[in-house]
Amino acid sequence: MARRSAPLLRRLLSPSPSPSPPHPLAAAAVSCRTVTYMPRPGDGAPRAVTLIPGDGIGPLVTGAVRQVMEAMHAPVYFESYEVRGDMPTVPPEVIDSIRRNKVCLKGGLATPVGGGVSSLNVQLRKELDLYASLVNCFNLPGLPTRHDNVDIVVIRENTEGEYSGLEHEVVPGVVESLKVITKFCSERIAKYAFEYAYLNNRKKVTAVHKANIMKLADGLFLESCREVATKYPGIQYNEIIVDNCCMQLVAKPEQFDVMVTPNLYGNLVANTAAGIAGGTGVMPGGNVGQDHAVFEQGASAGNVGNVKVVEQKKANPVALLLSSAMMLRHLQFPSFADRLETAVKRVIAEGKYRTKDLGGSSTTQEVTDAVIAHLD
């Protein structure tokens, strides 16, 4: 046995010969795409999308999306409807269009502050039961920010909480506003957050709450999150009080991965995270329910810009372009989504064409033309 082992030992201890360079064909085989998206028959048929240009900068940025979609020959076409934030309700024909098409792309709709009509953004979410709002806040290569390695997904319950709209004046000078939290809505948003994390290879879900003060309402939300977390043992789960969450976001945002929140907290957290990662003008987002989805600028969806930006036509189209890439993936057109997202990131990284909010002076059209020029 020893005689047979000696030659083997000598071979193991002798220096290994330098490896030969890989064959060019082998290198090419590694670098090329080996697994492709396999569509079902009929998946390439053009899809109708309801389009709401909205107020203020809305027509500018939705116009940019239409131009890019046409340049890519993306298999979508738009049914456009005029909706203004000062309308008393969303017109029935718009709701019917979204129900029929299942998908909508929307610019900002202004909401009167303090009085006037109720928010049409909230009306849409409730009418279509778009219970999950998703905002992806991440660093874009080439865009300087205070923090690196930010990649946060904020998933917000969209239909109840402080946005329930149940307010009344008890006596003159005393107003009561009701916050409604239900087991059903808390469980389904928690399930959506964990399912999103599971399907997107995310490692951690953080529940944001104020259960130290609102022990019943936010306590119920936490109870629901904890129950759902037990079904996903491979995903880390933790909890954070909302005020501490805001402080941690501006101090160490890289610690967060997926965040699940009740309605109002999600609005605050998403806008804070967006500001950290580059601003609301570059953060994509959408609202999804069981049957329908509405894609829009991720944070500050009611932000319609100021008059000067509209007049100078210098609105930033990046957020809605990236939201459109999310929409294309939702419609199962992944290669078109990849092309659009890659082109936008190339323009940002190049740094030649940027709107004022990103430190540049470009117009919406100049940014749009640059994205089109960078399409593969």
mmCIF file of C-alpha atoms in Angstrom:
data_model
loop_
_atom_site.group_PDB
_atom_site.id
_atom_site.type_symbol
_atom_site.label_atom_id
_atom_site.label_comp_id
_atom_site.label_asym_id
_atom_site.label_seq_id
_atom_site.Cartn_x
_atom_site.Cartn_y
_atom_site.Cartn_z
ATOM 1 C CA MET A 1 0.000 0.000 0.000
ATOM 2 C CA ALA A 2 2.891 2.346 0.900
ATOM 3 C CA ARG A 3 4.700 1.606 -2.424
ATOM 4 C CA ARG A 4 1.558 2.520 -4.374
ATOM 5 C CA SER A 5 1.008 5.703 -2.355
ATOM 6 C CA ALA A 6 4.528 7.172 -2.805
ATOM 7 C CA PRO A 7 4.217 8.129 -6.509
ATOM 8 C CA LEU A 8 0.814 9.682 -5.814
ATOM 9 C CA LEU A 9 2.260 11.713 -2.916
ATOM 10 C CA ARG A 10 5.118 12.967 -5.115
ATOM 11 C CA ARG A 11 2.651 14.103 -7.790
ATOM 12 C CA LEU A 12 0.548 15.961 -5.227
ATOM 13 C CA LEU A 13 3.572 17.752 -3.748
ATOM 14 C CA SER A 14 5.170 18.692 -7.070
ATOM 15 C CA PRO A 15 4.397 22.196 -8.451
ATOM 16 C CA SER A 16 1.406 22.235 -10.745
ATOM 17 C CA PRO A 17 1.992 23.198 -14.361
ATOM 18 C CA SER A 18 0.644 26.606 -15.330
ATOM 19 C CA PRO A 19 -2.869 26.286 -16.714
ATOM 20 C CA SER A 20 -3.251 26.703 -20.441
ATOM 21 C CA PRO A 21 -5.273 29.718 -21.595
ATOM 22 C CA PRO A 22 -8.941 28.938 -22.222
ATOM 23 C CA HIS A 23 -9.970 28.214 -25.750
ATOM 24 C CA PRO A 24 -11.615 31.258 -27.387
ATOM 25 C CA LEU A 25 -14.785 29.295 -28.052
ATOM 26 C CA ALA A 26 -14.949 28.185 -24.411
ATOM 27 C CA ALA A 27 -14.615 31.802 -23.225
ATOM 28 C CA ALA A 28 -17.325 32.859 -25.626
ATOM 29 C CA ALA A 29 -19.575 30.084 -24.362
ATOM 30 C CA VAL A 30 -19.211 31.355 -20.798
ATOM 31 C CA SER A 31 -19.906 34.986 -21.682
ATOM 32 C CA CYS A 32 -22.894 34.423 -23.963
ATOM 33 C CA ARG A 33 -26.444 34.019 -22.696
ATOM 34 C CA THR A 34 -27.196 30.326 -22.194
ATOM 35 C CA VAL A 35 -30.684 30.465 -20.671
ATOM 36 C CA THR A 36 -33.346 32.575 -22.310
ATOM 37 C CA TYR A 37 -36.884 33.684 -21.542
ATOM 38 C CA MET A 38 -39.267 31.169 -23.108
ATOM 39 C CA PRO A 39 -42.580 32.846 -23.935
ATOM 40 C CA ARG A 40 -45.861 31.075 -24.123
ATOM 41 C CA PRO A 41 -47.636 31.118 -27.505
ATOM 42 C CA GLY A 42 -49.239 34.532 -27.948
ATOM 43 C CA ASP A 43 -47.086 36.317 -25.357
ATOM 44 C CA GLY A 44 -45.745 38.632 -28.049
ATOM 45 C CA ALA A 45 -49.166 40.097 -28.852
ATOM 46 C CA PRO A 46 -49.243 43.869 -28.190
ATOM 47 C CA ARG A 47 -50.832 44.762 -24.862
ATOM 48 C CA ALA A 48 -53.116 47.719 -24.198
ATOM 49 C CA VAL A 49 -52.081 49.966 -21.318
ATOM 50 C CA THR A 50 -54.269 52.682 -19.831
ATOM 51 C CA LEU A 51 -52.361 55.978 -19.745
ATOM 52 C CA ILE A 52 -53.141 58.883 -17.407
ATOM 53 C CA PRO A 53 -50.748 61.758 -18.215
ATOM 54 C CA GLY A 54 -51.929 63.682 -15.146
ATOM 55 C CA ASP A 55 -51.128 67.219 -14.011
ATOM 56 C CA GLY A 56 -48.081 69.485 -14.172
ATOM 57 C CA ILE A 57 -45.021 67.569 -15.360
ATOM 58 C CA GLY A 58 -47.121 64.448 -15.978
ATOM 59 C CA PRO A 59 -47.653 64.988 -19.720
ATOM 60 C CA LEU A 60 -43.911 65.666 -20.159
ATOM 61 C CA VAL A 61 -42.710 62.479 -18.476
ATOM 62 C CA THR A 62 -45.444 60.229 -19.871
ATOM 63 C CA GLY A 63 -44.650 61.680 -23.299
ATOM 64 C CA ALA A 64 -41.030 60.638 -22.770
ATOM 65 C CA VAL A 65 -42.143 57.085 -21.997
ATOM 66 C CA ARG A 66 -44.234 56.938 -25.159
ATOM 67 C CA GLN A 67 -41.293 58.061 -27.282
ATOM 68 C CA VAL A 68 -38.963 55.452 -25.797
ATOM 69 C CA MET A 69 -41.547 52.686 -26.163
ATOM 70 C CA GLU A 70 -42.003 53.590 -29.834
ATOM 71 C CA ALA A 71 -38.239 53.673 -30.397
ATOM 72 C CA MET A 72 -37.909 50.181 -28.873
ATOM 73 C CA HIS A 73 -40.942 48.891 -30.798
ATOM 74 C CA ALA A 74 -42.195 47.598 -27.456
ATOM 75 C CA PRO A 75 -45.340 45.446 -27.771
ATOM 76 C CA VAL A 76 -47.594 47.894 -25.918
ATOM 77 C CA TYR A 77 -50.011 50.580 -27.002
ATOM 78 C CA PHE A 78 -51.662 53.242 -24.887
ATOM 79 C CA GLU A 79 -55.265 54.239 -24.271
ATOM 80 C CA SER A 80 -54.873 57.799 -23.008
ATOM 81 C CA TYR A 81 -57.394 59.572 -20.750
ATOM 82 C CA GLU A 82 -57.367 63.103 -19.407
ATOM 83 C CA VAL A 83 -57.685 63.102 -15.634
ATOM 84 C CA ARG A 84 -56.955 66.121 -13.430
ATOM 85 C CA GLY A 85 -56.381 66.143 -9.713
ATOM 86 C CA ASP A 86 -59.169 68.699 -9.138
ATOM 87 C CA MET A 87 -61.854 66.402 -10.539
ATOM 88 C CA PRO A 88 -64.350 65.192 -7.913
ATOM 89 C CA THR A 89 -63.841 61.542 -8.888
ATOM 90 C CA VAL A 90 -61.921 59.428 -11.356
ATOM 91 C CA PRO A 91 -64.118 59.219 -14.498
ATOM 92 C CA PRO A 92 -65.890 55.835 -14.810
ATOM 93 C CA GLU A 93 -64.491 55.252 -18.306
ATOM 94 C CA VAL A 94 -60.948 55.417 -16.874
ATOM 95 C CA ILE A 95 -61.743 52.819 -14.218
ATOM 96 C CA ASP A 96 -63.355 50.629 -16.886
ATOM 97 C CA SER A 97 -60.255 50.924 -19.079
ATOM 98 C CA ILE A 98 -57.936 49.853 -16.243
ATOM 99 C CA ARG A 99 -60.223 46.962 -15.344
ATOM 100 C CA ARG A 100 -60.175 45.854 -18.983
ATOM 101 C CA ASN A 101 -56.431 46.315 -19.606
ATOM 102 C CA LYS A 102 -55.287 45.284 -16.103
ATOM 103 C CA VAL A 103 -52.348 47.720 -16.318
ATOM 104 C CA CYS A 104 -52.058 51.515 -16.105
ATOM 105 C CA LEU A 105 -49.198 54.009 -16.381
ATOM 106 C CA LYS A 106 -49.870 57.257 -14.542
ATOM 107 C CA GLY A 107 -48.327 60.688 -14.167
ATOM 108 C CA GLY A 108 -48.796 62.717 -10.988
ATOM 109 C CA LEU A 109 -52.249 63.917 -9.954
ATOM 110 C CA ALA A 110 -52.267 67.020 -7.762
ATOM 111 C CA THR A 111 -54.234 66.790 -4.524
ATOM 112 C CA PRO A 112 -55.657 69.965 -2.927
ATOM 113 C CA VAL A 113 -54.204 70.585 0.540
ATOM 114 C CA GLY A 114 -56.600 71.096 3.448
ATOM 115 C CA GLY A 115 -59.821 71.321 1.470
ATOM 116 C CA GLY A 116 -61.402 70.608 -1.883
ATOM 117 C CA VAL A 117 -61.815 67.159 -3.396
ATOM 118 C CA SER A 118 -60.317 63.984 -1.986
ATOM 119 C CA SER A 119 -57.140 62.518 -3.508
ATOM 120 C CA LEU A 120 -57.729 60.782 -6.830
ATOM 121 C CA ASN A 121 -54.534 58.797 -6.218
ATOM 122 C CA VAL A 122 -56.161 57.259 -3.121
ATOM 123 C CA GLN A 123 -59.456 56.793 -4.966
ATOM 124 C CA LEU A 124 -57.728 54.737 -7.653
ATOM 125 C CA ARG A 125 -56.018 52.508 -5.093
ATOM 126 C CA LYS A 126 -59.244 51.834 -3.226
ATOM 127 C CA GLU A 127 -61.459 51.387 -6.279
ATOM 128 C CA LEU A 128 -59.081 48.821 -7.817
ATOM 129 C CA ASP A 129 -57.944 47.363 -4.457
ATOM 130 C CA LEU A 130 -54.290 48.136 -5.225
ATOM 131 C CA TYR A 131 -53.282 47.077 -1.756
ATOM 132 C CA ALA A 132 -49.491 46.968 -2.193
ATOM 133 C CA SER A 133 -47.333 49.977 -3.024
ATOM 134 C CA LEU A 134 -43.741 49.158 -3.963
ATOM 135 C CA VAL A 135 -40.929 51.720 -4.185
ATOM 136 C CA ASN A 136 -37.388 50.641 -5.067
ATOM 137 C CA CYS A 137 -34.752 53.061 -3.730
ATOM 138 C CA PHE A 138 -31.234 52.288 -4.940
ATOM 139 C CA ASN A 139 -27.959 53.965 -5.941
ATOM 140 C CA LEU A 140 -27.581 54.620 -9.648
ATOM 141 C CA PRO A 141 -23.964 54.258 -10.874
ATOM 142 C CA GLY A 142 -22.508 57.675 -11.647
ATOM 143 C CA LEU A 143 -24.992 59.605 -9.520
ATOM 144 C CA PRO A 144 -23.244 60.879 -6.360
ATOM 145 C CA THR A 145 -25.136 60.444 -3.088
ATOM 146 C CA ARG A 146 -24.275 60.655 0.613
ATOM 147 C CA HIS A 147 -24.483 56.882 1.042
ATOM 148 C CA ASP A 148 -23.346 53.927 -1.075
ATOM 149 C CA ASN A 149 -24.755 50.397 -1.253
ATOM 150 C CA VAL A 150 -28.357 51.558 -0.869
ATOM 151 C CA ASP A 151 -30.878 49.089 -2.294
ATOM 152 C CA ILE A 152 -34.123 49.312 -0.335
ATOM 153 C CA VAL A 153 -37.578 48.128 -1.318
ATOM 154 C CA VAL A 154 -40.410 49.776 0.633
ATOM 155 C CA ILE A 155 -43.673 47.806 0.527
ATOM 156 C CA ARG A 156 -46.566 49.784 1.960
ATOM 157 C CA GLU A 157 -50.147 48.814 2.745
ATOM 158 C CA ASN A 158 -52.158 51.015 0.427
ATOM 159 C CA THR A 159 -55.844 50.867 1.345
ATOM 160 C CA GLU A 160 -56.396 51.576 5.051
ATOM 161 C CA GLY A 161 -54.620 53.082 8.074
ATOM 162 C CA GLU A 162 -54.600 56.878 8.263
ATOM 163 C CA TYR A 163 -55.714 57.018 4.611
ATOM 164 C CA SER A 164 -59.082 55.447 5.375
ATOM 165 C CA GLY A 165 -60.662 58.896 4.960
ATOM 166 C CA LEU A 166 -62.859 58.580 8.049
ATOM 167 C CA GLU A 167 -62.834 62.107 9.506
ATOM 168 C CA HIS A 168 -65.512 64.240 11.109
ATOM 169 C CA GLU A 169 -65.894 67.277 13.332
ATOM 170 C CA VAL A 170 -67.168 66.151 16.741
ATOM 171 C CA VAL A 171 -67.929 69.707 17.929
ATOM 172 C CA PRO A 172 -66.654 73.012 16.522
ATOM 173 C CA GLY A 173 -62.880 73.043 16.927
ATOM 174 C CA VAL A 174 -62.544 69.304 17.563
ATOM 175 C CA VAL A 175 -61.884 66.924 14.646
ATOM 176 C CA GLU A 176 -61.656 63.156 14.895
ATOM 177 C CA SER A 177 -59.689 61.146 12.312
ATOM 178 C CA LEU A 178 -59.852 57.347 12.470
ATOM 179 C CA LYS A 179 -56.947 55.014 11.756
ATOM 180 C CA VAL A 180 -58.233 51.616 10.652
ATOM 181 C CA ILE A 181 -56.019 48.511 10.791
ATOM 182 C CA THR A 182 -57.448 45.078 9.969
ATOM 183 C CA LYS A 183 -56.059 41.577 10.295
ATOM 184 C CA PHE A 184 -56.959 40.792 6.687
ATOM 185 C CA CYS A 185 -55.105 43.750 5.151
ATOM 186 C CA SER A 186 -52.126 43.397 7.488
ATOM 187 C CA GLU A 187 -51.698 39.717 6.651
ATOM 188 C CA ARG A 188 -51.923 40.165 2.902
ATOM 189 C CA ILE A 189 -49.364 43.004 2.812
ATOM 190 C CA ALA A 190 -47.021 40.948 4.999
ATOM 191 C CA LYS A 191 -47.461 37.954 2.666
ATOM 192 C CA TYR A 192 -46.734 40.161 -0.333
ATOM 193 C CA ALA A 193 -43.545 41.520 1.268
ATOM 194 C CA PHE A 194 -42.200 38.072 2.137
ATOM 195 C CA GLU A 195 -43.205 36.671 -1.228
ATOM 196 C CA TYR A 196 -41.425 39.546 -2.947
ATOM 197 C CA ALA A 197 -38.305 38.911 -0.856
ATOM 198 C CA TYR A 198 -38.415 35.191 -1.618
ATOM 199 C CA LEU A 199 -38.864 35.633 -5.374
ATOM 200 C CA ASN A 200 -36.210 38.357 -5.660
ATOM 201 C CA ASN A 201 -33.515 36.677 -3.541
ATOM 202 C CA ARG A 202 -33.769 39.261 -0.781
ATOM 203 C CA LYS A 203 -32.439 38.314 2.626
ATOM 204 C CA LYS A 204 -34.327 40.395 5.192
ATOM 205 C CA VAL A 205 -37.770 41.901 5.821
ATOM 206 C CA THR A 206 -38.151 44.723 8.362
ATOM 207 C CA ALA A 207 -41.585 45.631 9.760
ATOM 208 C CA VAL A 208 -41.955 49.338 10.585
ATOM 209 C CA HIS A 209 -44.400 50.235 13.358
ATOM 210 C CA LYS A 210 -45.327 52.406 16.352
ATOM 211 C CA ALA A 211 -46.723 49.631 18.524
ATOM 212 C CA ASN A 212 -45.117 51.093 21.628
ATOM 213 C CA ILE A 213 -47.802 53.825 21.492
ATOM 214 C CA MET A 214 -50.577 52.467 19.227
ATOM 215 C CA LYS A 215 -50.625 49.104 20.937
ATOM 216 C CA LEU A 216 -53.824 47.754 19.409
ATOM 217 C CA ALA A 217 -53.625 49.076 15.828
ATOM 218 C CA ASP A 218 -49.897 48.683 15.168
ATOM 219 C CA GLY A 219 -49.856 45.714 17.534
ATOM 220 C CA LEU A 220 -52.234 43.918 15.179
ATOM 221 C CA PHE A 221 -50.013 44.811 12.213
ATOM 222 C CA LEU A 222 -46.949 43.360 13.992
ATOM 223 C CA GLU A 223 -48.825 40.242 15.048
ATOM 224 C CA SER A 224 -49.741 39.600 11.410
ATOM 225 C CA CYS A 225 -46.161 40.145 10.220
ATOM 226 C CA ARG A 226 -44.803 37.754 12.844
ATOM 227 C CA GLU A 227 -47.244 35.019 11.848
ATOM 228 C CA VAL A 228 -46.313 35.314 8.173
ATOM 229 C CA ALA A 229 -42.568 35.421 8.991
ATOM 230 C CA THR A 230 -42.741 31.926 10.513
ATOM 231 C CA LYS A 231 -43.625 30.544 7.073
ATOM 232 C CA TYR A 232 -40.406 31.931 5.537
ATOM 233 C CA PRO A 233 -37.595 30.602 7.762
ATOM 234 C CA GLY A 234 -34.973 31.389 5.115
ATOM 235 C CA ILE A 235 -35.667 35.133 5.317
ATOM 236 C CA GLN A 236 -34.479 37.150 8.289
ATOM 237 C CA TYR A 237 -37.235 39.132 10.008
ATOM 238 C CA ASN A 238 -36.897 42.088 12.365
ATOM 239 C CA GLU A 239 -38.939 45.071 13.587
ATOM 240 C CA ILE A 240 -38.191 48.749 14.070
ATOM 241 C CA ILE A 241 -40.133 51.683 15.537
ATOM 242 C CA VAL A 242 -40.869 54.250 12.834
ATOM 243 C CA ASP A 243 -39.056 57.212 14.425
ATOM 244 C CA ASN A 244 -35.915 55.146 14.987
ATOM 245 C CA CYS A 245 -36.341 53.834 11.440
ATOM 246 C CA CYS A 246 -36.124 57.360 9.996
ATOM 247 C CA MET A 247 -32.978 58.084 12.001
ATOM 248 C CA GLN A 248 -31.380 54.789 10.946
ATOM 249 C CA LEU A 249 -32.287 55.462 7.306
ATOM 250 C CA VAL A 250 -30.324 58.704 7.165
ATOM 251 C CA ALA A 251 -27.437 57.265 9.244
ATOM 252 C CA LYS A 252 -26.988 53.706 7.918
ATOM 253 C CA PRO A 253 -29.434 53.000 5.059
ATOM 254 C CA GLU A 254 -27.400 50.057 3.785
ATOM 255 C CA GLN A 255 -28.675 47.936 6.706
ATOM 256 C CA PHE A 256 -32.183 47.766 5.213
ATOM 257 C CA ASP A 257 -33.368 45.389 2.514
ATOM 258 C CA VAL A 258 -37.165 44.952 2.228
ATOM 259 C CA MET A 259 -39.349 47.079 4.506
ATOM 260 C CA VAL A 260 -43.059 46.435 5.099
ATOM 261 C CA THR A 261 -45.157 49.212 6.597
ATOM 262 C CA PRO A 262 -48.675 50.446 7.280
ATOM 263 C CA ASN A 263 -49.966 53.172 4.997
ATOM 264 C CA LEU A 264 -48.725 56.486 6.402
ATOM 265 C CA TYR A 265 -45.354 55.216 7.631
ATOM 266 C CA GLY A 266 -44.648 53.777 4.188
ATOM 267 C CA ASN A 267 -45.186 57.153 2.554
ATOM 268 C CA LEU A 268 -42.701 58.798 4.922
ATOM 269 C CA VAL A 269 -40.133 55.995 4.765
ATOM 270 C CA ALA A 270 -40.253 55.717 0.958
ATOM 271 C CA ASN A 271 -39.705 59.437 0.456
ATOM 272 C CA THR A 272 -36.850 59.464 2.976
ATOM 273 C CA ALA A 273 -35.183 56.486 1.313
ATOM 274 C CA ALA A 274 -35.655 58.061 -2.112
ATOM 275 C CA GLY A 275 -33.978 61.273 -0.976
ATOM 276 C CA ILE A 276 -31.021 59.300 0.349
ATOM 277 C CA ALA A 277 -30.578 57.299 -2.870
ATOM 278 C CA GLY A 278 -30.754 60.178 -5.359
ATOM 279 C CA GLY A 279 -34.147 61.885 -5.182
ATOM 280 C CA THR A 280 -37.731 61.217 -6.102
ATOM 281 C CA GLY A 281 -36.977 61.945 -9.752
ATOM 282 C CA VAL A 282 -35.118 58.657 -10.209
ATOM 283 C CA MET A 283 -37.031 56.190 -8.005
ATOM 284 C CA PRO A 284 -39.457 53.785 -9.716
ATOM 285 C CA GLY A 285 -42.570 52.323 -8.179
ATOM 286 C CA GLY A 286 -45.990 50.872 -8.660
ATOM 287 C CA ASN A 287 -49.208 49.785 -6.982
ATOM 288 C CA VAL A 288 -50.475 46.251 -7.379
ATOM 289 C CA GLY A 289 -53.537 44.271 -6.411
ATOM 290 C CA GLN A 290 -54.886 40.842 -7.191
ATOM 291 C CA ASP A 291 -56.018 41.782 -10.701
ATOM 292 C CA HIS A 292 -54.660 45.232 -11.582
ATOM 293 C CA ALA A 293 -51.464 47.289 -11.428
ATOM 294 C CA VAL A 294 -50.792 51.028 -11.727
ATOM 295 C CA PHE A 295 -47.200 52.161 -12.308
ATOM 296 C CA GLU A 296 -46.053 55.670 -11.462
ATOM 297 C CA GLN A 297 -43.170 57.641 -10.001
ATOM 298 C CA GLY A 298 -42.162 55.705 -6.903
ATOM 299 C CA ALA A 299 -42.032 58.418 -4.233
ATOM 300 C CA SER A 300 -44.122 61.603 -4.098
ATOM 301 C CA ALA A 301 -46.567 60.307 -6.686
ATOM 302 C CA GLY A 302 -48.667 63.433 -6.143
ATOM 303 C CA ASN A 303 -45.725 65.694 -6.972
ATOM 304 C CA VAL A 304 -46.569 67.466 -10.224
ATOM 305 C CA GLY A 305 -43.588 69.873 -10.231
ATOM 306 C CA ASN A 306 -43.691 73.641 -10.218
ATOM 307 C CA VAL A 307 -44.785 76.003 -12.945
ATOM 308 C CA LYS A 308 -41.217 76.947 -13.871
ATOM 309 C CA VAL A 309 -40.169 73.341 -14.499
ATOM 310 C CA VAL A 310 -43.250 72.781 -16.666
ATOM 311 C CA GLU A 311 -42.695 75.979 -18.653
ATOM 312 C CA GLN A 312 -39.012 75.211 -19.231
ATOM 313 C CA LYS A 313 -39.834 71.553 -19.987
ATOM 314 C CA LYS A 314 -37.098 70.326 -17.666
ATOM 315 C CA ALA A 315 -38.932 67.597 -15.749
ATOM 316 C CA ASN A 316 -36.922 64.494 -14.919
ATOM 317 C CA PRO A 317 -38.359 61.462 -16.815
ATOM 318 C CA VAL A 318 -36.041 58.862 -15.222
ATOM 319 C CA ALA A 319 -38.391 57.712 -12.437
ATOM 320 C CA LEU A 320 -41.279 57.048 -14.810
ATOM 321 C CA LEU A 321 -38.984 55.422 -17.392
ATOM 322 C CA LEU A 322 -37.745 52.987 -14.732
ATOM 323 C CA SER A 323 -41.334 52.446 -13.566
ATOM 324 C CA SER A 324 -42.141 51.597 -17.194
ATOM 325 C CA ALA A 325 -39.405 48.968 -17.107
ATOM 326 C CA MET A 326 -41.151 47.499 -14.049
ATOM 327 C CA MET A 327 -44.386 47.562 -16.047
ATOM 328 C CA LEU A 328 -42.779 45.712 -18.958
ATOM 329 C CA ARG A 329 -41.579 42.970 -16.612
ATOM 330 C CA HIS A 330 -45.076 42.794 -15.122
ATOM 331 C CA LEU A 331 -46.383 42.269 -18.673
ATOM 332 C CA GLN A 332 -43.771 39.521 -19.213
ATOM 333 C CA PHE A 333 -41.657 41.462 -21.690
ATOM 334 C CA PRO A 334 -38.332 41.066 -19.826
ATOM 335 C CA SER A 335 -35.929 41.784 -22.696
ATOM 336 C CA PHE A 336 -37.627 45.125 -23.420
ATOM 337 C CA ALA A 337 -37.478 45.967 -19.711
ATOM 338 C CA ASP A 338 -33.763 45.146 -19.612
ATOM 339 C CA ARG A 339 -33.041 47.293 -22.670
ATOM 340 C CA LEU A 340 -34.902 50.274 -21.236
ATOM 341 C CA GLU A 341 -33.335 50.005 -17.787
ATOM 342 C CA THR A 342 -29.835 49.571 -19.226
ATOM 343 C CA ALA A 343 -30.230 52.627 -21.474
ATOM 344 C CA VAL A 344 -31.409 54.808 -18.581
ATOM 345 C CA LYS A 345 -28.519 53.690 -16.377
ATOM 346 C CA ARG A 346 -26.024 54.399 -19.167
ATOM 347 C CA VAL A 347 -27.319 57.941 -19.533
ATOM 348 C CA ILE A 348 -27.072 58.532 -15.765
ATOM 349 C CA ALA A 349 -23.575 57.026 -15.597
ATOM 350 C CA GLU A 350 -22.370 59.077 -18.565
ATOM 351 C CA GLY A 351 -23.514 62.254 -16.824
ATOM 352 C CA LYS A 352 -23.861 64.393 -19.947
ATOM 353 C CA TYR A 353 -27.634 64.718 -19.873
ATOM 354 C CA ARG A 354 -29.205 65.371 -16.475
ATOM 355 C CA THR A 355 -32.083 67.536 -15.354
ATOM 356 C CA LYS A 356 -31.715 70.227 -12.712
ATOM 357 C CA ASP A 357 -32.683 67.993 -9.775
ATOM 358 C CA LEU A 358 -29.640 65.823 -10.597
ATOM 359 C CA GLY A 359 -27.253 68.764 -10.957
ATOM 360 C CA GLY A 360 -27.620 69.311 -14.702
ATOM 361 C CA SER A 361 -29.527 71.642 -16.992
ATOM 362 C CA SER A 362 -30.979 69.294 -19.623
ATOM 363 C CA THR A 363 -34.562 69.367 -20.800
ATOM 364 C CA THR A 364 -36.910 66.400 -20.642
ATOM 365 C CA GLN A 365 -36.549 65.939 -24.391
ATOM 366 C CA GLU A 366 -32.742 65.932 -24.248
ATOM 367 C CA VAL A 367 -32.740 63.198 -21.604
ATOM 368 C CA THR A 368 -35.318 61.239 -23.599
ATOM 369 C CA ASP A 369 -33.258 61.499 -26.797
ATOM 370 C CA ALA A 370 -30.166 60.339 -24.907
ATOM 371 C CA VAL A 371 -32.008 57.266 -23.585
ATOM 372 C CA ILE A 372 -33.221 56.432 -27.078
ATOM 373 C CA ALA A 373 -29.661 56.799 -28.410
ATOM 374 C CA HIS A 374 -28.392 54.322 -25.785
ATOM 375 C CA LEU A 375 -30.949 51.608 -26.555
ATOM 376 C CA ASP A 376 -29.348 48.369 -27.712
#
